[in-house]
Tab-separated table of C-alpha atoms in Angstrom:
chain	number	residue	atom	x	y	z
A	30	ASP	CA	7.433	1.807	-18.391
A	31	GLN	CA	7.291	5.366	-19.698
A	32	GLN	CA	3.881	6.383	-18.454
A	33	VAL	CA	5.267	9.579	-16.962
A	34	LYS	CA	7.975	11.410	-18.832
A	35	GLN	CA	10.141	14.380	-18.029
A	36	ASN	CA	12.048	15.022	-21.249
A	37	SER	CA	14.454	17.646	-19.863
A	38	PRO	CA	17.021	16.088	-17.580
A	39	SER	CA	18.322	19.500	-16.595
A	40	LEU	CA	17.389	23.192	-16.647
A	41	SER	CA	19.302	26.300	-15.673
A	42	VAL	CA	17.507	29.533	-14.820
A	43	GLN	CA	18.690	32.891	-13.678
A	44	GLU	CA	17.725	33.883	-10.152
A	45	GLY	CA	14.531	35.978	-10.133
A	46	ARG	CA	13.289	34.622	-13.467
A	47	ILE	CA	10.593	32.005	-14.028
A	48	SER	CA	11.442	28.294	-14.040
A	49	ILE	CA	9.119	26.063	-16.049
A	50	LEU	CA	9.340	22.309	-15.635
A	51	ASN	CA	7.391	20.033	-17.935
A	52	CYS	CA	5.931	16.541	-17.640
A	53	ASP	CA	3.945	14.378	-20.019
A	54	TYR	CA	1.896	11.269	-19.300
A	55	THR	CA	0.359	8.605	-21.391
A	56	ASN	CA	-2.033	6.779	-19.053
A	57	SER	CA	-5.537	8.330	-19.375
A	58	MET	CA	-6.476	6.753	-16.025
A	59	PHE	CA	-4.235	9.175	-14.181
A	60	ASP	CA	-6.276	11.929	-12.541
A	61	TYR	CA	-4.169	13.156	-9.652
A	62	PHE	CA	-0.760	14.707	-10.243
A	63	LEU	CA	1.970	15.790	-7.875
A	64	TRP	CA	5.318	17.596	-7.987
A	65	TYR	CA	8.065	16.669	-5.585
A	66	LYS	CA	11.405	18.301	-4.967
A	67	LYS	CA	14.450	16.265	-3.944
A	68	TYR	CA	17.770	17.370	-2.513
A	69	PRO	CA	20.755	14.966	-2.447
A	70	ALA	CA	20.580	12.534	0.495
A	71	GLU	CA	17.013	13.440	1.294
A	72	GLY	CA	13.660	11.994	0.367
A	73	PRO	CA	11.241	13.591	-2.080
A	74	THR	CA	9.453	16.603	-0.562
A	75	PHE	CA	5.876	17.274	-1.621
A	76	LEU	CA	5.447	20.651	-3.329
A	77	ILE	CA	2.025	20.897	-4.960
A	78	SER	CA	-0.634	18.742	-6.520
A	79	ILE	CA	-3.596	19.017	-8.854
A	80	SER	CA	-6.572	16.815	-9.593
A	81	SER	CA	-8.011	16.410	-13.052
A	82	ILE	CA	-11.068	18.485	-12.279
A	83	LYS	CA	-8.835	21.539	-12.277
A	84	ASP	CA	-6.467	23.050	-14.804
A	85	LYS	CA	-4.486	25.212	-12.416
A	86	ASN	CA	-3.420	25.153	-8.802
A	87	GLU	CA	-1.316	27.830	-7.133
A	88	ASP	CA	0.595	27.845	-3.867
A	89	GLY	CA	2.846	30.832	-3.272
A	90	ARG	CA	5.605	30.876	-5.862
A	91	PHE	CA	4.520	27.498	-7.269
A	92	THR	CA	1.815	27.003	-9.854
A	93	VAL	CA	0.930	23.745	-11.548
A	94	PHE	CA	-0.930	23.688	-14.883
A	95	LEU	CA	-2.703	20.660	-16.252
A	96	ASN	CA	-3.702	20.211	-19.872
A	97	LYS	CA	-5.691	16.990	-19.937
A	98	SER	CA	-6.231	16.914	-23.692
A	99	ALA	CA	-2.456	17.112	-24.269
A	100	LYS	CA	-1.764	14.893	-21.246
A	101	HIS	CA	0.750	17.497	-20.114
A	102	LEU	CA	1.447	19.281	-16.856
A	103	SER	CA	3.926	21.959	-15.922
A	104	LEU	CA	5.311	23.498	-12.778
A	105	HIS	CA	6.031	27.232	-12.740
A	106	ILE	CA	8.267	28.695	-10.078
A	107	VAL	CA	8.392	32.459	-9.960
A	108	PRO	CA	10.549	34.138	-8.924
A	109	SER	CA	13.230	31.422	-8.880
A	110	GLN	CA	15.519	31.412	-5.869
A	111	PRO	CA	18.880	29.692	-5.250
A	112	GLY	CA	17.228	27.359	-2.725
A	113	ASP	CA	15.066	26.001	-5.552
A	114	SER	CA	18.083	24.244	-6.993
A	115	ALA	CA	17.141	20.527	-6.707
A	116	VAL	CA	15.782	17.624	-8.729
A	117	TYR	CA	12.066	17.940	-9.468
A	118	PHE	CA	9.874	14.885	-10.047
A	119	CYS	CA	6.371	14.786	-11.337
A	120	ALA	CA	4.190	11.871	-10.287
A	121	ALA	CA	0.746	10.627	-11.212
A	122	THR	CA	-1.886	8.219	-9.973
A	123	PRO	CA	-5.481	7.268	-10.602
A	124	MET	CA	-7.518	9.053	-7.890
A	125	ARG	CA	-8.387	6.061	-5.733
A	126	ASN	CA	-5.090	4.349	-6.280
A	127	GLU	CA	-2.225	4.554	-3.862
A	128	LYS	CA	0.554	3.801	-6.322
A	129	LEU	CA	2.444	6.815	-7.616
A	130	THR	CA	4.194	6.575	-11.012
A	131	PHE	CA	7.177	8.915	-11.076
A	132	GLY	CA	8.962	10.642	-13.906
A	133	THR	CA	12.739	10.519	-14.232
A	134	GLY	CA	13.252	13.990	-12.809
A	135	THR	CA	14.576	17.346	-13.977
A	136	ARG	CA	17.623	18.874	-12.245
A	137	LEU	CA	16.955	22.561	-11.816
A	138	THR	CA	19.900	24.877	-11.227
A	139	ILE	CA	19.242	28.482	-10.220
A	140	ILE	CA	22.110	30.753	-11.258
A	141	PRO	CA	22.713	33.634	-8.862
B	25	GLU	CA	6.220	19.956	10.969
B	26	PRO	CA	5.696	16.161	11.428
B	27	GLU	CA	7.932	14.013	9.318
B	28	VAL	CA	8.548	10.396	8.307
B	29	THR	CA	11.657	9.003	9.997
B	30	GLN	CA	13.728	6.154	8.555
B	31	THR	CA	16.556	4.173	10.117
B	32	PRO	CA	19.291	3.387	9.406
B	33	SER	CA	20.347	5.991	6.908
B	34	HIS	CA	22.824	3.538	5.350
B	35	GLN	CA	22.913	-0.283	5.617
B	36	VAL	CA	25.641	-2.461	4.197
B	37	THR	CA	24.972	-6.203	3.997
B	38	GLN	CA	26.406	-9.208	2.324
B	39	MET	CA	24.550	-11.026	-0.397
B	40	GLY	CA	22.242	-13.659	1.024
B	41	GLN	CA	21.716	-11.851	4.366
B	42	GLU	CA	18.428	-10.555	5.679
B	43	VAL	CA	17.875	-6.866	6.315
B	44	ILE	CA	15.111	-4.924	8.051
B	45	LEU	CA	14.515	-1.304	7.161
B	46	ARG	CA	12.589	0.693	9.715
B	47	CYS	CA	10.217	3.624	9.371
B	48	VAL	CA	8.150	5.746	11.701
B	49	PRO	CA	5.320	7.294	9.642
B	50	ILE	CA	3.551	10.558	10.539
B	51	SER	CA	1.390	9.758	13.538
B	52	ASN	CA	-2.064	10.518	12.196
B	53	HIS	CA	-1.450	8.925	8.811
B	54	LEU	CA	-3.245	5.714	7.978
B	55	TYR	CA	-1.623	4.576	4.686
B	56	PHE	CA	1.989	3.464	4.465
B	57	TYR	CA	4.263	2.776	1.494
B	58	TRP	CA	7.667	1.606	0.456
B	59	TYR	CA	9.310	2.932	-2.712
B	60	ARG	CA	12.835	2.435	-3.987
B	61	GLN	CA	15.186	4.164	-6.332
B	62	ILE	CA	18.086	2.258	-7.887
B	63	LEU	CA	20.960	4.619	-8.737
B	64	GLY	CA	20.213	6.509	-11.937
B	65	GLN	CA	16.655	5.145	-12.264
B	66	LYS	CA	13.164	6.276	-11.387
B	67	VAL	CA	11.579	6.160	-7.973
B	68	GLU	CA	9.396	3.042	-8.150
B	69	PHE	CA	6.536	1.757	-6.064
B	70	LEU	CA	6.987	-1.409	-4.054
B	71	VAL	CA	4.022	-1.832	-1.709
B	72	SER	CA	1.164	-0.020	0.045
B	73	PHE	CA	-0.193	-1.013	3.477
B	74	TYR	CA	-3.440	-0.107	5.203
B	75	ASN	CA	-5.344	-1.524	8.146
B	76	ASN	CA	-2.571	-4.045	8.910
B	77	GLU	CA	-2.516	-5.598	5.442
B	78	ILE	CA	-0.992	-5.092	2.069
B	79	SER	CA	-3.399	-3.194	-0.202
B	80	GLU	CA	-1.289	-3.202	-3.341
B	81	LYS	CA	2.148	-4.451	-4.364
B	82	SER	CA	4.268	-4.177	-7.501
B	83	GLU	CA	5.894	-6.981	-9.485
B	84	ILE	CA	9.128	-6.134	-7.756
B	85	PHE	CA	7.636	-7.028	-4.360
B	86	ASP	CA	8.062	-10.817	-4.592
B	87	ASP	CA	8.338	-13.420	-1.829
B	88	GLN	CA	11.755	-12.031	-0.872
B	89	PHE	CA	10.063	-8.940	0.571
B	90	SER	CA	7.661	-8.521	3.471
B	91	VAL	CA	6.202	-5.612	5.437
B	92	GLU	CA	4.985	-5.364	8.964
B	93	ARG	CA	3.573	-2.858	11.394
B	94	PRO	CA	4.728	-4.502	14.625
B	95	ASP	CA	3.349	-1.774	16.928
B	96	GLY	CA	1.444	1.476	16.695
B	97	SER	CA	4.318	3.507	15.341
B	98	ASN	CA	6.801	1.446	13.352
B	99	PHE	CA	6.500	0.181	9.782
B	100	THR	CA	9.203	-2.197	8.517
B	101	LEU	CA	10.408	-3.612	5.215
B	102	LYS	CA	12.193	-6.979	5.442
B	103	ILE	CA	14.311	-8.279	2.587
B	104	ARG	CA	15.244	-11.957	2.944
B	105	SER	CA	18.308	-13.263	1.197
B	106	THR	CA	19.474	-9.969	-0.340
B	107	LYS	CA	20.791	-9.868	-3.855
B	108	LEU	CA	23.267	-7.423	-5.452
B	109	GLU	CA	20.420	-5.927	-7.441
B	110	ASP	CA	18.563	-4.991	-4.226
B	111	SER	CA	21.121	-2.192	-3.721
B	112	ALA	CA	19.085	1.039	-3.824
B	113	MET	CA	17.622	3.887	-1.797
B	114	TYR	CA	14.519	2.712	-0.040
B	115	PHE	CA	11.929	5.353	0.816
B	116	CYS	CA	9.141	4.969	3.280
B	117	ALA	CA	6.078	7.231	2.836
B	118	SER	CA	2.764	7.804	4.480
B	119	SER	CA	-0.482	9.599	3.719
B	120	VAL	CA	-3.484	10.633	5.764
B	121	ARG	CA	-6.063	9.047	3.427
B	122	GLN	CA	-6.390	7.205	0.185
B	123	GLY	CA	-6.780	9.264	-2.955
B	124	ASN	CA	-6.194	12.929	-3.590
B	125	SER	CA	-3.767	13.029	-0.674
B	126	PRO	CA	-0.044	13.607	-1.077
B	127	LEU	CA	2.480	11.043	0.132
B	128	HIS	CA	5.084	12.300	2.587
B	129	PHE	CA	8.453	10.630	2.235
B	130	GLY	CA	11.262	9.914	4.668
B	131	ASN	CA	14.932	10.646	3.834
B	132	GLY	CA	15.506	7.043	2.825
B	133	THR	CA	17.835	4.146	3.674
B	134	ARG	CA	20.678	3.511	1.327
B	135	LEU	CA	21.033	-0.252	1.089
B	136	THR	CA	24.324	-1.591	-0.277
B	137	VAL	CA	24.570	-5.316	-0.918
B	138	THR	CA	28.097	-6.588	-1.412
């Protein structure tokens, strides 16, 4: 089941620079998308979401972009901080559905 | 900030035994979920629960599994006759409403079946 894909297992970014994490999906029924951050030994922490009626949503240092025609979303973190080092998961669901489909995650490392 | 609480953090059990994983969802949330993550694999959906009944379940959630909301605060996942392949992190989550509402996850229970 590869309905949600994160093709980069890891990413290293210098502190203060922009981190860009990417996610692709194949199921055209998905219309609500979320990003979660996960530290070791903790559960996923909700970061930001976007519904398919928008192409951008911003919350502080975090911005999510959605390109429906390409079935692609990305998470931008700027400026990146050491505390941002974690595994980032994108997830997707049809709007009225409760079942999230997760990607495999990207491990982000912020280099001081 | 309110959070989802799970106990125990780690459970070790022998194959064939029954385990109960416990969760206290966020108090004003109405929808409850269990997900699991086998080591090295994706977080995957098990079951959703609303209004005291299962609203959706995955293929993984077979007769071995059951969920219950025994009182106004707890939400439990029971695994009967555990198998080695049930070893995973089990995450409880809750949301305030259905659709366009983020799920908030607990820190998980690591289940080890020996």
